Coordinates of C-alpha atoms in Angstrom, one line a residue:
M24 CA 58.2 80.9 37.1
I25 CA 58.7 84.2 35.4
A26 CA 58.8 86.6 38.2
T27 CA 57.4 90.2 37.5
W28 CA 58.4 93.5 39.4
G29 CA 55.1 93.2 41.2
D30 CA 56.5 89.7 42.7
V31 CA 59.8 91.4 43.6
N32 CA 58.0 94.4 45.4
A33 CA 55.6 92.1 47.1
F34 CA 58.5 90.1 48.3
A35 CA 60.3 93.5 49.7
A36 CA 57.1 94.4 51.4
L37 CA 56.8 91.0 53.2
C38 CA 60.4 91.4 54.3
E39 CA 59.5 94.9 55.8
V40 CA 56.5 93.3 57.4
A41 CA 58.8 90.6 59.0
D42 CA 61.5 93.2 60.1
L43 CA 64.0 91.7 57.7
T44 CA 66.8 93.6 56.0
V45 CA 65.4 94.0 52.3
P46 CA 68.3 92.9 49.9
K47 CA 70.2 96.3 48.7
S48 CA 70.0 94.9 45.2
I49 CA 66.3 95.6 44.9
A50 CA 66.6 99.2 46.0
E51 CA 69.2 99.6 43.3
A52 CA 67.1 97.9 40.8
Q53 CA 64.4 100.1 41.5
R54 CA 66.6 103.3 41.2
L55 CA 67.7 102.1 37.8
R56 CA 63.9 101.6 36.6
E57 CA 63.0 105.1 37.7
V58 CA 66.0 106.6 35.8
A59 CA 65.2 104.7 32.7
A60 CA 61.4 105.8 32.9
A61 CA 62.6 109.3 33.5
H62 CA 64.8 109.0 30.5
A63 CA 62.1 107.6 28.2
V64 CA 59.6 110.8 28.8
E65 CA 59.8 113.3 26.0
P66 CA 61.7 116.3 27.4
P67 CA 59.9 119.5 27.9
A68 CA 61.5 122.8 26.5
Q69 CA 61.0 126.6 26.5
F70 CA 62.2 127.7 23.3
M71 CA 62.8 131.5 23.2
G72 CA 66.0 132.0 24.6
M73 CA 67.4 128.5 24.0
S74 CA 70.8 128.4 22.8
D75 CA 71.6 126.6 19.3
D76 CA 73.2 123.8 20.8
D77 CA 70.5 123.4 23.3
L78 CA 67.7 123.3 20.5
R79 CA 69.8 120.9 18.4
A80 CA 70.1 118.5 21.3
W81 CA 66.3 118.8 22.1
L82 CA 65.4 117.9 18.4
D83 CA 67.6 115.0 18.6
K84 CA 66.1 113.5 21.8
V85 CA 62.4 114.0 20.6
T86 CA 63.3 112.7 17.2
I87 CA 64.7 109.6 18.8
R88 CA 61.8 109.2 21.0
R89 CA 59.0 110.0 18.3
L90 CA 60.4 108.2 15.3
S91 CA 61.5 105.0 17.1
S92 CA 58.1 104.6 18.7
G93 CA 59.4 105.9 21.9
F94 CA 61.8 103.9 24.2
E95 CA 59.4 100.9 24.7
H96 CA 61.6 98.7 22.7
A97 CA 64.5 99.2 25.0
I98 CA 62.5 99.7 28.2
A99 CA 60.8 96.1 27.9
P100 CA 64.1 94.2 27.6
F101 CA 65.9 96.3 30.1
E102 CA 63.4 95.4 32.7
A103 CA 63.5 91.7 31.8
F104 CA 67.2 91.5 32.0
L105 CA 67.3 93.7 35.1
I106 CA 65.0 91.3 36.8
L107 CA 66.9 88.3 36.0
E108 CA 70.1 90.2 37.3
V109 CA 68.4 90.9 40.6
Q110 CA 67.3 87.3 40.9
R111 CA 70.9 86.1 40.1
T112 CA 72.3 88.6 42.5
I113 CA 70.0 87.8 45.6
R114 CA 69.6 84.0 45.1
P115 CA 73.2 83.5 47.1
E116 CA 71.8 85.7 50.0
L117 CA 68.6 83.6 50.3
D118 CA 70.0 81.0 52.9
A119 CA 71.6 84.0 55.0
L120 CA 68.0 85.4 54.9
I121 CA 66.4 82.3 56.2
E122 CA 69.0 82.1 58.9
E123 CA 68.3 85.6 59.9
M124 CA 64.7 84.6 60.3
R125 CA 65.3 81.1 61.9
P126 CA 65.7 82.5 65.5
R127 CA 62.4 84.1 65.5
F128 CA 60.6 81.3 64.0
D129 CA 62.2 79.1 66.8
V130 CA 61.0 81.3 69.5
L131 CA 57.4 81.0 68.1
A132 CA 57.5 77.3 67.3
E133 CA 59.1 75.5 70.2
P134 CA 56.2 76.2 72.7
F135 CA 53.6 75.7 70.0
A136 CA 55.0 72.4 69.1
E137 CA 55.5 71.4 72.8
A138 CA 51.7 72.1 73.2
V139 CA 50.4 70.2 70.2
T140 CA 52.8 67.0 71.5
K141 CA 51.8 67.4 75.1
Y142 CA 48.0 68.1 74.7
G143 CA 47.3 66.6 71.4
F144 CA 45.9 69.7 69.8
T145 CA 44.9 69.3 66.0
A146 CA 43.2 71.8 63.6
R147 CA 40.0 70.1 65.0
T148 CA 40.6 71.0 68.3
T149 CA 38.0 73.7 69.7
S150 CA 38.1 75.9 72.6
D151 CA 35.4 73.6 74.2
D152 CA 37.7 70.7 74.0
V153 CA 40.3 72.5 75.7
I154 CA 37.8 73.5 78.5
R155 CA 36.7 70.1 79.0
M156 CA 40.4 69.2 79.6
V157 CA 40.1 71.0 82.9
D158 CA 43.8 71.6 82.8
D159 CA 45.2 75.3 83.5
G160 CA 48.3 74.3 81.4
A161 CA 46.4 73.2 78.4
S162 CA 44.3 76.3 78.4
A163 CA 47.4 78.5 78.6
A164 CA 49.0 76.6 75.7
W165 CA 45.8 76.8 73.8
R166 CA 45.8 80.6 74.2
G167 CA 49.6 80.5 73.1
T168 CA 48.7 79.1 69.8
E169 CA 47.4 82.3 68.5
T170 CA 50.6 84.0 69.4
F171 CA 52.5 81.4 67.1
F172 CA 49.9 81.9 64.1
R173 CA 50.3 85.6 64.3
G174 CA 54.2 85.6 64.2
A175 CA 54.6 82.8 62.0
Q176 CA 52.3 84.1 59.3
A177 CA 54.8 86.8 58.4
I178 CA 57.6 84.6 58.4
A179 CA 56.0 81.9 56.3
A180 CA 54.6 84.6 53.6
V181 CA 58.4 85.6 53.0
R182 CA 59.6 81.9 52.9
Q183 CA 57.1 81.0 50.2
Q184 CA 57.6 84.3 48.3
I185 CA 61.3 83.5 48.3
S186 CA 60.6 80.4 46.4
R187 CA 58.0 82.1 44.0
V188 CA 60.3 85.0 43.0
F189 CA 63.8 83.5 42.9
D190 CA 62.6 79.8 41.6
V191 CA 64.4 77.9 44.4
S192 CA 63.4 75.0 46.4
P193 CA 60.5 73.9 46.4
T194 CA 59.6 74.6 43.0
A195 CA 56.7 73.5 40.7
H196 CA 59.1 71.8 38.5
E197 CA 60.5 69.6 41.5
Q198 CA 56.9 68.7 42.3
G199 CA 55.8 67.9 38.9
L200 CA 53.5 70.7 38.7
N201 CA 52.8 72.9 35.7
N202 CA 52.7 76.2 37.6
D203 CA 53.2 77.7 41.1
E204 CA 49.9 77.8 42.5
G205 CA 49.8 74.4 43.7
I206 CA 53.1 74.2 45.1
D207 CA 53.4 72.4 48.7
Y208 CA 55.5 74.5 51.1
S209 CA 55.2 72.2 54.2
V210 CA 58.7 71.0 53.5
C211 CA 59.8 74.7 54.4
F212 CA 58.6 74.3 57.9
A213 CA 59.4 70.6 58.8
A214 CA 62.0 69.7 61.0
G215 CA 62.2 65.9 60.1
D216 CA 60.4 63.9 57.4
A217 CA 56.9 64.9 58.5
W218 CA 55.9 66.9 55.0
S219 CA 54.4 66.5 51.8
D220 CA 54.4 67.4 48.2
D221 CA 50.7 66.5 47.6
G222 CA 49.0 68.7 50.2
S223 CA 48.7 66.3 52.8
Y224 CA 49.8 68.8 55.5
Y225 CA 47.3 71.4 54.2
L226 CA 43.8 71.7 55.6
A227 CA 41.3 69.8 53.5
G228 CA 44.2 68.3 51.9
R229 CA 44.9 70.7 49.1
S230 CA 48.1 72.6 48.7
G231 CA 47.6 76.3 47.8
G232 CA 45.4 76.7 50.8
T233 CA 46.3 76.9 54.4
L234 CA 49.1 74.7 55.9
D235 CA 48.0 72.6 59.0
W236 CA 50.6 73.8 61.4
F237 CA 49.4 71.4 64.1
A238 CA 49.8 68.3 61.9
L239 CA 53.4 69.9 61.0
A240 CA 54.1 70.6 64.7
A241 CA 53.4 67.0 65.6
G242 CA 56.5 66.1 63.5
G243 CA 58.6 69.1 64.6
L244 CA 59.1 72.6 63.2
R245 CA 62.1 74.1 61.4
L246 CA 62.3 77.2 59.2
N247 CA 64.2 75.4 56.1
S248 CA 66.4 77.4 53.7
P249 CA 66.2 76.8 49.8
S250 CA 69.5 74.6 50.3
D251 CA 67.7 72.6 53.2
V252 CA 64.5 71.9 50.9
E253 CA 66.8 70.8 48.2
R254 CA 68.6 68.3 50.5
K255 CA 65.4 67.0 52.1
T256 CA 64.0 66.6 48.3
R257 CA 66.8 64.7 47.2
A258 CA 66.9 62.5 50.1
R259 CA 63.3 61.6 49.8
F260 CA 63.7 61.1 45.9
L261 CA 66.6 58.7 46.5
A262 CA 65.2 56.8 49.0
S263 CA 62.0 56.2 46.8
I264 CA 64.3 54.9 44.2
E265 CA 66.1 52.4 46.8
Q266 CA 62.5 51.1 47.7
D267 CA 61.6 50.5 44.2

């Protein structure tokens, strides 16, 4: 995927929502973009009382902008190269960002996974099903699933955006896809081998929709870094070769 500044800004906004440290290089890149945009604007002037040197400088600046069709030919490659620099700078920090999020994810995931395992909750379980269990523990656990979904949503959004913006595992290329729309992110949240690359752990079996957190929790939940996902993906690929 070729990331845009909209993608980068969305990533920064998701980090803030999840109460995470936004990488400093994003703020620095945005500062440079503002400098470039301001520099590209034709300078205003009040000519009466202007010194000869100031007038010559003004004429030079306006000539550069008007005769060269403005700074568009410079701004476009500048922004393209800058976003590549931001990606290269932040990629080594991504595993650490996941480590920063993981304790919070664990606090949410552990009781949820325990409830799924103990009471057999699935995406098809309803409140009426839980009431019919006539079990106070099950009722409390069911209410707790809402806490998991509210908290996990922000963390999951950051984790998925990390792969989209920085082209790190899981990627469309790794899953044999032509674009990012159908990437299966279940491996990002699986403790073991209960994950898919074909949408099996999504509601309605279609990646790009909503993850089936109940199905994932049955196999254990863990927030995985790009390096973790790369190892999991490689291990599954090697195992498939051995089986063949």
